[in-house]
Coordinates of C-alpha atoms in Angstrom, one line a residue:
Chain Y
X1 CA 74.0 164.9 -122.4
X2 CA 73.0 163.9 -126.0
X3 CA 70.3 165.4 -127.7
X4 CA 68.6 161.8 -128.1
X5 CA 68.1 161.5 -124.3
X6 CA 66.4 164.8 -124.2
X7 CA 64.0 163.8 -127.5
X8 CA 63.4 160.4 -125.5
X9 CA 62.3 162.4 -122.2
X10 CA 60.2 164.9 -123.9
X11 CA 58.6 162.4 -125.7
X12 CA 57.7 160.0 -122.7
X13 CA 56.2 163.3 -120.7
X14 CA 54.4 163.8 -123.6
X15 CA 53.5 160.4 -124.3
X16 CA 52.4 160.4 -120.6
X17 CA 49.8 163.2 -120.9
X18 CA 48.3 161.8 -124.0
X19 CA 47.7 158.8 -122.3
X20 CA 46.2 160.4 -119.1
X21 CA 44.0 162.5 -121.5
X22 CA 42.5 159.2 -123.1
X23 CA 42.2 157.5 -119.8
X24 CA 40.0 160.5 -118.1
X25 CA 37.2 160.8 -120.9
X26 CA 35.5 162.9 -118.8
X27 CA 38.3 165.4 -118.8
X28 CA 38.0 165.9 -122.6
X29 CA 33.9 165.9 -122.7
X30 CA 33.9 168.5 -119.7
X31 CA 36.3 170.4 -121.3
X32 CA 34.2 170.7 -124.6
X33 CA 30.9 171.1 -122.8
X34 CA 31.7 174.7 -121.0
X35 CA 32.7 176.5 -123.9
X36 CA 29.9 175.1 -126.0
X37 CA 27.9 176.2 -122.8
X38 CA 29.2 179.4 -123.6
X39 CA 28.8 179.3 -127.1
X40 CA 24.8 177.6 -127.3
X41 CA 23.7 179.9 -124.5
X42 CA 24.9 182.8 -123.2
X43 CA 26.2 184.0 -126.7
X44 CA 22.0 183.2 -128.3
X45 CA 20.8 185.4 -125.3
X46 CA 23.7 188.1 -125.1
X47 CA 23.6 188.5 -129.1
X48 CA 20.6 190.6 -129.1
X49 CA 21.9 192.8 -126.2
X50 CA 25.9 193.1 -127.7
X51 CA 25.7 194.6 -130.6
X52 CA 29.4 194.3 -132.4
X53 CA 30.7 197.1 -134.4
X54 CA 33.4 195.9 -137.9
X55 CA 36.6 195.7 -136.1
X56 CA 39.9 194.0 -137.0
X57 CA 40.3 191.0 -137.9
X58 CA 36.3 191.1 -139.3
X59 CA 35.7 192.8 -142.2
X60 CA 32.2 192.7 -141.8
X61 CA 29.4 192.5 -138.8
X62 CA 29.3 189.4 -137.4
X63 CA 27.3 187.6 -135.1
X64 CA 28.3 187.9 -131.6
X65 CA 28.6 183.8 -131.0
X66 CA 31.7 184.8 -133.8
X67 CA 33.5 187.0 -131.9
X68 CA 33.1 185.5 -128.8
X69 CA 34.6 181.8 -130.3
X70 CA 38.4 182.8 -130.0
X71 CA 37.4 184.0 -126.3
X72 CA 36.1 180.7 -125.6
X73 CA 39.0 178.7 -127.3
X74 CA 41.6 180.7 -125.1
X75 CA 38.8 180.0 -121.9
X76 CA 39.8 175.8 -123.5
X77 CA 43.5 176.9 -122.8
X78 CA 43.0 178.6 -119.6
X79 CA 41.4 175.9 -117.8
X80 CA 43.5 172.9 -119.5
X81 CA 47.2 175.4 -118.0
X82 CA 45.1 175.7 -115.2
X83 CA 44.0 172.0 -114.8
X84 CA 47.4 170.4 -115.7
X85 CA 48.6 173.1 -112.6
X86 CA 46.2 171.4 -110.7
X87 CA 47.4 168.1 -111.1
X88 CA 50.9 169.2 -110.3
X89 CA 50.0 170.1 -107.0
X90 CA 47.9 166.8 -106.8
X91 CA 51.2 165.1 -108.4
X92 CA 53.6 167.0 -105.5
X93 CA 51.0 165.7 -102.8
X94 CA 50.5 162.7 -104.2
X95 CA 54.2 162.7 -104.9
X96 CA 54.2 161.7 -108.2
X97 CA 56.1 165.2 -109.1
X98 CA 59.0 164.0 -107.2
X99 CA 60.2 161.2 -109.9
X100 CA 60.1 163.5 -112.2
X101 CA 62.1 166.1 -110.6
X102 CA 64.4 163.6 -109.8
X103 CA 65.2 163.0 -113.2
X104 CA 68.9 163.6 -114.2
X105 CA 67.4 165.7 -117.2
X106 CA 68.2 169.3 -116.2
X107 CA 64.5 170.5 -114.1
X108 CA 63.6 173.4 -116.5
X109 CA 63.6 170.9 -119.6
X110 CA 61.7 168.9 -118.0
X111 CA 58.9 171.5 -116.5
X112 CA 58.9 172.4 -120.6
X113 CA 58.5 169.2 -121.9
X114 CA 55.5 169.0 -119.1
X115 CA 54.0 172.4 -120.2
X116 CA 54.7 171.8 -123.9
X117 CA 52.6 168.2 -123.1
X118 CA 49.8 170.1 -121.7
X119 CA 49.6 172.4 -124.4
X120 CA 49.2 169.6 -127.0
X121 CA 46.3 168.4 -125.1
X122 CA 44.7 171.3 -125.1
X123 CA 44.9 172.0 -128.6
X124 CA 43.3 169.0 -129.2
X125 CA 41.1 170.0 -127.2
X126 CA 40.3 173.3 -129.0
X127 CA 40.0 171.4 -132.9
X128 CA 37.6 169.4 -131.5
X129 CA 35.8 172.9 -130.2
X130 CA 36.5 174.4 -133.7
X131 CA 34.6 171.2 -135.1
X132 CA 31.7 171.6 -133.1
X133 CA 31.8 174.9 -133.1
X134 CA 30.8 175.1 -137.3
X135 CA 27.2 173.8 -136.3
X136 CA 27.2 177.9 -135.2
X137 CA 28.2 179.0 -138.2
X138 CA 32.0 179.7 -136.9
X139 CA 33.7 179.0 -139.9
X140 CA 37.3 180.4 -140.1
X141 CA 38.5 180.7 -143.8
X142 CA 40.8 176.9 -144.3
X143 CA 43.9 178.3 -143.7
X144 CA 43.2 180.1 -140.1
X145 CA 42.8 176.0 -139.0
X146 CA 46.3 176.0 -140.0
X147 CA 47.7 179.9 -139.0
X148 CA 45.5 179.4 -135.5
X149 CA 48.6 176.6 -134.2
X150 CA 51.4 178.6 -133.5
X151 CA 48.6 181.1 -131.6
X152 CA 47.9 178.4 -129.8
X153 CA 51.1 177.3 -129.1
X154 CA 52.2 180.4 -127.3
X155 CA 48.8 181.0 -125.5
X156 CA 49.1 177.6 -124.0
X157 CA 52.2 177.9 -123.0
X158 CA 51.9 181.4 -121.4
X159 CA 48.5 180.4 -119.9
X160 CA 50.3 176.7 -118.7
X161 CA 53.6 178.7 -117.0
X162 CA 51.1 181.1 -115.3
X163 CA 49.2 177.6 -113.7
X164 CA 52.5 175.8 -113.3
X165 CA 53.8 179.2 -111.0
X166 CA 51.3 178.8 -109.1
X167 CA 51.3 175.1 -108.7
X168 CA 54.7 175.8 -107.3
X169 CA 53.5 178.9 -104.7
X170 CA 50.7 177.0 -103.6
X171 CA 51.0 174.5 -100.7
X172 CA 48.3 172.1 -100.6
X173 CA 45.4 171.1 -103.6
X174 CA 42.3 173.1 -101.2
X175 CA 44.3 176.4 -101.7
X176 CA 44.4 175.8 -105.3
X177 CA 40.7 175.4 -106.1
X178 CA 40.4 179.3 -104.1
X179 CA 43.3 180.5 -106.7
X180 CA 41.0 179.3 -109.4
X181 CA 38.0 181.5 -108.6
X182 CA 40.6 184.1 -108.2
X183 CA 42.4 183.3 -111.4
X184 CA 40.5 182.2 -113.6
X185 CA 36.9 184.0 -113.0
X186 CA 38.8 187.7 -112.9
X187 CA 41.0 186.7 -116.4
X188 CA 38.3 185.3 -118.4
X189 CA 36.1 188.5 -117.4
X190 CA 38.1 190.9 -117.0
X191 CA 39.4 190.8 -120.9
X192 CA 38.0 191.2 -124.7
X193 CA 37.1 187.5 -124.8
X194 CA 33.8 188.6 -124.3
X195 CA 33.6 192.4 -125.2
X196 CA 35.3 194.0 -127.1
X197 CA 37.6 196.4 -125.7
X198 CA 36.7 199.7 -126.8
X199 CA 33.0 198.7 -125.8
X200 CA 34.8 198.5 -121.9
X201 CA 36.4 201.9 -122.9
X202 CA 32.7 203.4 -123.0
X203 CA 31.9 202.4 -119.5
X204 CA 34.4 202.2 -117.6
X205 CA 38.3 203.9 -118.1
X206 CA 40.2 202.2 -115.6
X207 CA 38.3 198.8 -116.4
X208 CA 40.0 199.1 -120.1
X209 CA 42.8 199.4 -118.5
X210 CA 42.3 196.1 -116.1
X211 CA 41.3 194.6 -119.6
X212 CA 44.3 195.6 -121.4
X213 CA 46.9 194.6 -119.3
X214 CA 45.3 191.4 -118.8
X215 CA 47.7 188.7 -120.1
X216 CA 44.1 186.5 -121.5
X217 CA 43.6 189.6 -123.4
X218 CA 46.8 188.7 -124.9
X219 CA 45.9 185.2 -125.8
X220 CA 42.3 185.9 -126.9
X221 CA 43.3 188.7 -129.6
X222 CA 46.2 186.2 -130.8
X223 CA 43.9 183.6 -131.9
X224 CA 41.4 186.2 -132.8
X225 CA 43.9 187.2 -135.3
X226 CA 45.7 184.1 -136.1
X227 CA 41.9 182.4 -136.7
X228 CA 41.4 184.6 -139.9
X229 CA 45.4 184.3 -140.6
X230 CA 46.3 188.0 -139.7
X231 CA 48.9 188.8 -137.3
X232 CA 48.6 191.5 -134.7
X233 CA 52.2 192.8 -133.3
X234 CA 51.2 194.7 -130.6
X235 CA 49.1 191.5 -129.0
X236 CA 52.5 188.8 -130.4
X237 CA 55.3 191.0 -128.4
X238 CA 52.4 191.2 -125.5
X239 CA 52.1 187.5 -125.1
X240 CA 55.7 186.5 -125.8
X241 CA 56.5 189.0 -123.3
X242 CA 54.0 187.6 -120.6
X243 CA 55.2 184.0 -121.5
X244 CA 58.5 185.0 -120.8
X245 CA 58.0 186.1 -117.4
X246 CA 55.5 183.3 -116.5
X247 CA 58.0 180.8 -117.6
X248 CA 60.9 182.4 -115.8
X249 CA 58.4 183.1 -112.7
X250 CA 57.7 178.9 -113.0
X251 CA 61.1 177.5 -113.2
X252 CA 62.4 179.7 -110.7
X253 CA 59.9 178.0 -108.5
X254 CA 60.5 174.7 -109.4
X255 CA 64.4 175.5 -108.9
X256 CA 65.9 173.8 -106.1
X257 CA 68.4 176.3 -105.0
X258 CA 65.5 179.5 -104.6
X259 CA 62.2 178.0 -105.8
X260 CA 59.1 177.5 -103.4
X261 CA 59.6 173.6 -103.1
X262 CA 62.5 174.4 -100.6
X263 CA 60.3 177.2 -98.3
X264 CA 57.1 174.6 -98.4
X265 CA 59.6 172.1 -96.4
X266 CA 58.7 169.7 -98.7
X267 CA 55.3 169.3 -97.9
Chain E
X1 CA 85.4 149.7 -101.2
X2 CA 84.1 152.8 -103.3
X3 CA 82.3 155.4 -101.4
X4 CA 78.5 155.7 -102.8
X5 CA 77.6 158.2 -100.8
X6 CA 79.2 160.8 -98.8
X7 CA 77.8 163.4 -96.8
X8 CA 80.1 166.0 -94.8
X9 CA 78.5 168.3 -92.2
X10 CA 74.9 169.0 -93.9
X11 CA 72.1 171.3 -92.3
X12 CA 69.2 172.1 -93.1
X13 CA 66.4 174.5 -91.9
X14 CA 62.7 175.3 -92.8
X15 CA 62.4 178.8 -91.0
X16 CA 63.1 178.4 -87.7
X17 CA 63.2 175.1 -87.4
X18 CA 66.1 172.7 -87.8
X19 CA 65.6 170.2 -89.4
X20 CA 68.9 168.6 -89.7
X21 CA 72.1 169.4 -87.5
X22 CA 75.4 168.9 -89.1
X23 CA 74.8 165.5 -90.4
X24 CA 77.8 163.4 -91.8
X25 CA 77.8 160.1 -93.0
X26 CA 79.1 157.5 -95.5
X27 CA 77.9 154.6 -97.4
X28 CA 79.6 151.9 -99.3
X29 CA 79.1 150.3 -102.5
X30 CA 77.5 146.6 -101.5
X31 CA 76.5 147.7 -97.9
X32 CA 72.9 147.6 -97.1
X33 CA 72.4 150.7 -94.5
X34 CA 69.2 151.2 -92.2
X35 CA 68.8 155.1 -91.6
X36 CA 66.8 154.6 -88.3
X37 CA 64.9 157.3 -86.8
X38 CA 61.4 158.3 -85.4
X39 CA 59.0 160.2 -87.2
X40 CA 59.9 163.6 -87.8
X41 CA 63.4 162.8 -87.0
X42 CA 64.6 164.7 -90.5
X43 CA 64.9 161.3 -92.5
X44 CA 62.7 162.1 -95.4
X45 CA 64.5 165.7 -95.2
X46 CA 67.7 163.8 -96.0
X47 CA 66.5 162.0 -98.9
X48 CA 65.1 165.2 -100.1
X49 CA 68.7 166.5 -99.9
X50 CA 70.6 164.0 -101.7
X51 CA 68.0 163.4 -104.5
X52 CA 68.0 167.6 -104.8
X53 CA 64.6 168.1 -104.1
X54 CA 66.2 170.5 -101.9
X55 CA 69.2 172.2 -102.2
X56 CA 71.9 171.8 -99.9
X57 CA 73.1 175.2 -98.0
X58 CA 75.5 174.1 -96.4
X59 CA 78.0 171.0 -96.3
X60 CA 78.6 168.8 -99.0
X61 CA 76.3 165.6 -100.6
X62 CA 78.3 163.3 -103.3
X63 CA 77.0 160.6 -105.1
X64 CA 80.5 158.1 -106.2
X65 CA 82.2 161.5 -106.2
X66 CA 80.0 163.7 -108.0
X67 CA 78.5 166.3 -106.1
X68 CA 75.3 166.8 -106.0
X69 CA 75.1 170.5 -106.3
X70 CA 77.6 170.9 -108.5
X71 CA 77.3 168.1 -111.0
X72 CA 73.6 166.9 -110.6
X73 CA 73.3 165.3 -114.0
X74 CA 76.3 162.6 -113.1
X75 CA 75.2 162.3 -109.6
X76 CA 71.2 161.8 -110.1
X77 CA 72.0 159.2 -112.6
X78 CA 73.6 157.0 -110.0
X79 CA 70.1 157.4 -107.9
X80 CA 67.3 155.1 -107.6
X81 CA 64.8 156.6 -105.6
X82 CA 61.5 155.0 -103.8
X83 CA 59.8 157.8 -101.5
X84 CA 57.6 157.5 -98.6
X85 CA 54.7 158.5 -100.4
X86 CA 53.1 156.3 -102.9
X87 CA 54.8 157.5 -106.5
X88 CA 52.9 155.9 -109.1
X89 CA 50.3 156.9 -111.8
X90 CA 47.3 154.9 -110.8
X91 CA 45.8 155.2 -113.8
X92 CA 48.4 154.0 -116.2
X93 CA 49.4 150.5 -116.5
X94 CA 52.2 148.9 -114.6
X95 CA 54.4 148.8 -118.1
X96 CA 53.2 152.6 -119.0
X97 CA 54.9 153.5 -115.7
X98 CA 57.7 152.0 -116.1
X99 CA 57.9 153.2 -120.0
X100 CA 57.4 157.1 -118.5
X101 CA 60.2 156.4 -115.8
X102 CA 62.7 155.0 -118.4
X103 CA 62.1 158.3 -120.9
X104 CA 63.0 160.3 -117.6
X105 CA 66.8 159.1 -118.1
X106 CA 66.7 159.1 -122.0
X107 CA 66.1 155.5 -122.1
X108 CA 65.3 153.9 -125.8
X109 CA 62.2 152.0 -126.0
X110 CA 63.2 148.8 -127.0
X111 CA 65.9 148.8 -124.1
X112 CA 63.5 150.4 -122.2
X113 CA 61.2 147.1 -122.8
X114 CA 64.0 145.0 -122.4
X115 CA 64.8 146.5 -119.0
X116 CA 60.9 145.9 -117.6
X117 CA 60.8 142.4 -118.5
X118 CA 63.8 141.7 -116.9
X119 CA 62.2 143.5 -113.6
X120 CA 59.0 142.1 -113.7
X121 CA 60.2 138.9 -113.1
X122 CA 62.6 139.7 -111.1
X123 CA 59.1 141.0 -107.8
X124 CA 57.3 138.4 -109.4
X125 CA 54.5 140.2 -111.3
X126 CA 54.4 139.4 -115.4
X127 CA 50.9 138.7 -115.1
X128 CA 50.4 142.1 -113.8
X129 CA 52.1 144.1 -116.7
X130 CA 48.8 145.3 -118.7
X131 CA 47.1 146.3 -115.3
X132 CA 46.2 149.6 -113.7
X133 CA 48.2 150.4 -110.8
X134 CA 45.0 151.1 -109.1
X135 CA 44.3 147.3 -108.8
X136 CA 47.2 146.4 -106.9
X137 CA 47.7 145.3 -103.6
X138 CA 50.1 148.2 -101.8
X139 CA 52.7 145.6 -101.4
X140 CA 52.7 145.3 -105.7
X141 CA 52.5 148.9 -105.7
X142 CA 55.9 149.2 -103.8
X143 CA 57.4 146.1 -105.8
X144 CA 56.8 148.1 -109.0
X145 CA 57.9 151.1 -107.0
X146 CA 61.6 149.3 -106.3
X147 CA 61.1 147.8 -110.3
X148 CA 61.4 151.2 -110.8
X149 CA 63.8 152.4 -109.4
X150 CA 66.6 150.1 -110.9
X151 CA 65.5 150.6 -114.5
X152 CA 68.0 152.8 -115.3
X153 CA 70.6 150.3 -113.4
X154 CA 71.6 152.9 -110.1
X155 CA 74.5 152.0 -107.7
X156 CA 73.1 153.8 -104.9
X157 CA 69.3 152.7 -104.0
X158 CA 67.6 154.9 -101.4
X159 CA 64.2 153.7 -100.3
X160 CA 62.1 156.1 -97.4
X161 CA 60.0 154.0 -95.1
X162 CA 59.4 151.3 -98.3
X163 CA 57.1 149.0 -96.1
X164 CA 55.0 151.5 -93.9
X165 CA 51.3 150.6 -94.4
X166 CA 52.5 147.0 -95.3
X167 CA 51.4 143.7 -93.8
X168 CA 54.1 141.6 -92.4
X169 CA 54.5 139.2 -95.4
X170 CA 54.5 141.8 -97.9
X171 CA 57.3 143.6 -95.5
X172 CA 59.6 140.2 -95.3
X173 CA 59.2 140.0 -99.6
X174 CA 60.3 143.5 -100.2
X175 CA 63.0 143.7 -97.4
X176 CA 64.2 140.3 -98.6
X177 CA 63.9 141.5 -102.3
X178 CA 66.0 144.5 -101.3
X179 CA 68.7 142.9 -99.7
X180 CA 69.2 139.9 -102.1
X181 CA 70.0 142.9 -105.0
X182 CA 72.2 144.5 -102.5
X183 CA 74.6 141.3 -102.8
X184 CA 74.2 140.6 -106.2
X185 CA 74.4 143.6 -107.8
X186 CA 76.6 145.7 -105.6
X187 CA 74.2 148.4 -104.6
X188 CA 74.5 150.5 -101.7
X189 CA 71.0 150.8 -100.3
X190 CA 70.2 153.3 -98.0
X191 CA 66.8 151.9 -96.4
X192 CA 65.3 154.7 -93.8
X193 CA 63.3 153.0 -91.9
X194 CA 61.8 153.5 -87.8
X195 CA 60.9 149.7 -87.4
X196 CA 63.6 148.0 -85.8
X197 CA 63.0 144.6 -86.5
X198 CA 63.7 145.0 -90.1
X199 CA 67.7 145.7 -89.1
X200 CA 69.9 142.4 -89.1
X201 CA 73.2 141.9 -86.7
X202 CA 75.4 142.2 -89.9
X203 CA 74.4 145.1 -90.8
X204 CA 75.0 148.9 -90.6
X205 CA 73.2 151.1 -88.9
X206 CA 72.8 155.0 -89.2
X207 CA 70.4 155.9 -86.0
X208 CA 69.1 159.8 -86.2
X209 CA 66.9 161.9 -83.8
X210 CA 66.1 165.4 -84.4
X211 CA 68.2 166.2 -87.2
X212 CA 71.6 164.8 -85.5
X213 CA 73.5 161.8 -86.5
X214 CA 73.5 160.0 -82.4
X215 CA 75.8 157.0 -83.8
X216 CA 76.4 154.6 -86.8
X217 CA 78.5 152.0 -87.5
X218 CA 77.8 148.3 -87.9
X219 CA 74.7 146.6 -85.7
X220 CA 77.1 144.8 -83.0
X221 CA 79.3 147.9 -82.9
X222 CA 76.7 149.8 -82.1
X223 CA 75.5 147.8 -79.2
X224 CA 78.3 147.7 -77.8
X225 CA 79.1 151.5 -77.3
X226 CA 76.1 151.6 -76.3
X227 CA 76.3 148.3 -73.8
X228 CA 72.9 147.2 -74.5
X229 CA 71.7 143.9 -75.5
X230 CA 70.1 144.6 -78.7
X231 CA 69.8 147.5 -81.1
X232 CA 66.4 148.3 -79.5
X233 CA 67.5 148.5 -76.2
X234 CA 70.4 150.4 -78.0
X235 CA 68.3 152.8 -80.2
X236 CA 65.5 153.4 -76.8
X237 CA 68.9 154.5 -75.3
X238 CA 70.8 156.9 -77.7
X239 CA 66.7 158.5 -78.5
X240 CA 66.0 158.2 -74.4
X241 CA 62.5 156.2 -74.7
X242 CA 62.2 154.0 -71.4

């Protein structure tokens, strides 16, 4: 198959989201409103509590509604892999899902092109944030606007494979909304977007541990980095790693020969 | 007469259930085939096979020769597909879902435009283009449904239950739609379907109940294995409804 047919297919599932995106305006404004949520009012009364020591990327102390932005830009990501999963199960009930698996396209390029669609959108999603966001003073230097994409590239895409996984283990769009008080809730807590880690370490060993292994951790100290254009190994192999797996994890359930479609029975 | 599909002793089961019991069949290029069946009867199962939503275990499924396990890429391409369920994205525009469907086999845009005009005319809906799916009538919905399906110009049309939830004129247009682009274009249609008055004498009949092909063959044939009267009387026999 040419390489123009595959451009042409990734660009119509892309083109596809975009257009969804502009057509549910309440999608982008409640996807803005809960981290600024975040960010107006539970950072203003937890700053006073939370008292941040300097560590890496900061050079210097910073106000807590700083460090908590890059948490709340992955919490962006989370919910858009999460919501996009949620309308794949509402596209396989709906059946909506089913022309696209149809497609002659081979299925993991075009549960890729889907991701890769959903990642765009949230990215947009997350400069308009970063916009916002400099009313609070959370002003990256210029070039983490730039250094921040490729972060959020691979965040998005590990957070989207995790939702599209699930989208394929789960049977019907009730069970979902139960996964996502299970998913998301635990993830977003559960990891440094909003304490730092060693500050866990202090209360609670095996919590750290929870919080370290947590793939969000993964993503949160990624853009943390990327934001002030600093690169962090340790947390780059870590999310690769996890994107790997949550990718494999998805196409394997979207495959037609073992995946979950088949034990579902097609409902 | 090419063979457009062939399928030799498939089975399928979810658990412990069968769903379908060493099912065999062939359709040719040009014939318009009625897969007739109750609910539940493992239809949709079928269509879930040859399309690959499933995969086959056992048996084989080809598409004008290509199988579909082993060469999915040639076969699919020869698919058009209109499920049971209602496919569309309600809140695009008629022409946005056809643009989406026509990047899902690599197809340029300005052929791709091409291609919708020509079908638009062809159920009768031009002034329709720029609307939201969600404003049409079900009967439009499925006409842009079958609009579809051909976009990419298939030789082997399989529609599942096209007209349930339909009222009776908007049945006759798409049945009538259906069969005039069996004869002019060729197509092997497989139309699945458990209303019996949309089957005509000359055609072929594939009648299924619980997974197992009970007989096919064309509509008088049929009847008279069966020595009934009609393909009712025939179909209430073979299932065993009195």
């Amino acid at each position: 198959m040419d390489l123009i047919i595959y451009i042409r297919c990734f660009k119509g599932i892309v083109l596809r989201e975009a257009l969804r995106f502009v057509h549910q305006k309440e999608r982008f404004f409640s996807a803005l409103v809960r981290p600024l949520v975040w960010l107006g009012i539970f950072a203003a009364g937890f700053r006073s509590v939370l008292g941040v020591a300097i560590i890496p990327p900061y050079e210097t102390y910073i106000p807590y509604e700083v460090y908590i932005a890059p948490g709340l830009i992955a919490m962006i990501q989370l919910f858009n892999g999460m919501q996009s999963s949620l309308s794949m199960v509402y596209d396989r009930e709906m059946g909506s899902m089913k022309t696209m698996l149809v497609s002659p396209i081979p299925r993991w390029f075009l549960l890729i092109s889907k991701l890769l669609a959903g990642v765009f959108v949230s990215i947009l999603q997350v400069y308009a944030f970063l916009m916002i966001a400099s009313l609070w003073d959370i002003i990256p230097p210029i070039s983490g606007y730039f250094t921040i994409l490729p972060a959020l590239i691979i965040s998005g895409l590990m957070l989207g494979s995790l939702g599209m996984f699930l989208s394929s283990a789960i049977k019907q769009l009730e069970n979902f909304a139960g996964v996502m008080n299970f998913v998301i809730f635990p993830m977003f807590f559960a990891s440094s977007a909003l304490y730092p880690l060693w500050k866990i370490e202090e209360t609670s060993e095996w919590l750290y541990y929870v919080c370290f292994y947590n793939p969000f951790t993964y993503a949160v100290e990624s853009i943390r980095f990327s934001l002030y254009s600093q690169i962090n190994i340790e947390y780059t192999i870590g999310i690769l790693l996890f994107t790997f797996i949550f990718l494999f994890l998805s196409i394997l359930g979207y495959d037609p020969a073992r995946g979950n479609l088949q034990k579902k029975g097609g409902k | 007469m090419t063979v457009a599909l062939e399928i030799k002793n498939v089975s399928h089961r979810f658990g412990d259930f069968t769903a379908l019991d060493d099912v065999s069949l062939n359709i040719n290029s040009g014939d318009f085939t009625v897969l007739l069946g109750l609910n539940g009867a493992g239809k949709t199962t079928l269509y879930s096979l040859i399309t690959r939503l499933y995969n086959n275990n056992s048996g084989s499924i080809q598409i004008y020769g290509f199988d579909v396990r082993e060469d999915s890429v040639n076969a699919l391409k020869n698919i058009g597909v209109v499920f049971q369920q209602p496919t569309l994205d309600l809140d695009l525009s008629v022409r946005e879902n056809l643009q989406y469907h026509s990047s899902l086999h690599g197809i340029s845009s300005l052929d791709a435009n091409k291609r919708i005009d020509n079908e638009i005319v062809r159920i009768k809906l031009e002034d329709k283009i720029k609307n939201k799916i969600r404003s049409l009538s079900g009967g439009q919905r499925r006409r842009v449904e079958i609009a579809r399906s051909l976009l990419h110009k298939p030789k082997l049309l399989l529609l599942d239950e096209p007209t349930v939830g339909l009222d009776i004129g908007s049945r006759q247009m798409i049945l009538d739609h259906v069969k005039t682009l069996c004869k002019k274009n060729n197509l092997a249609v497989l139309w699945a379907t458990h209303l019996i008055d949309e089957i005509d004498k000359g055609e072929k009949v594939i009648i299924i109940d619980k997974g197992k092909v009970l007989e096919s063959g064309d509509v008088s044939k049929v009847i008279k294995k069966t020595k009934t009267k009609n393909i009712r009387d025939a179909f209430n026999k073979l299932v065993g409804i009195k």
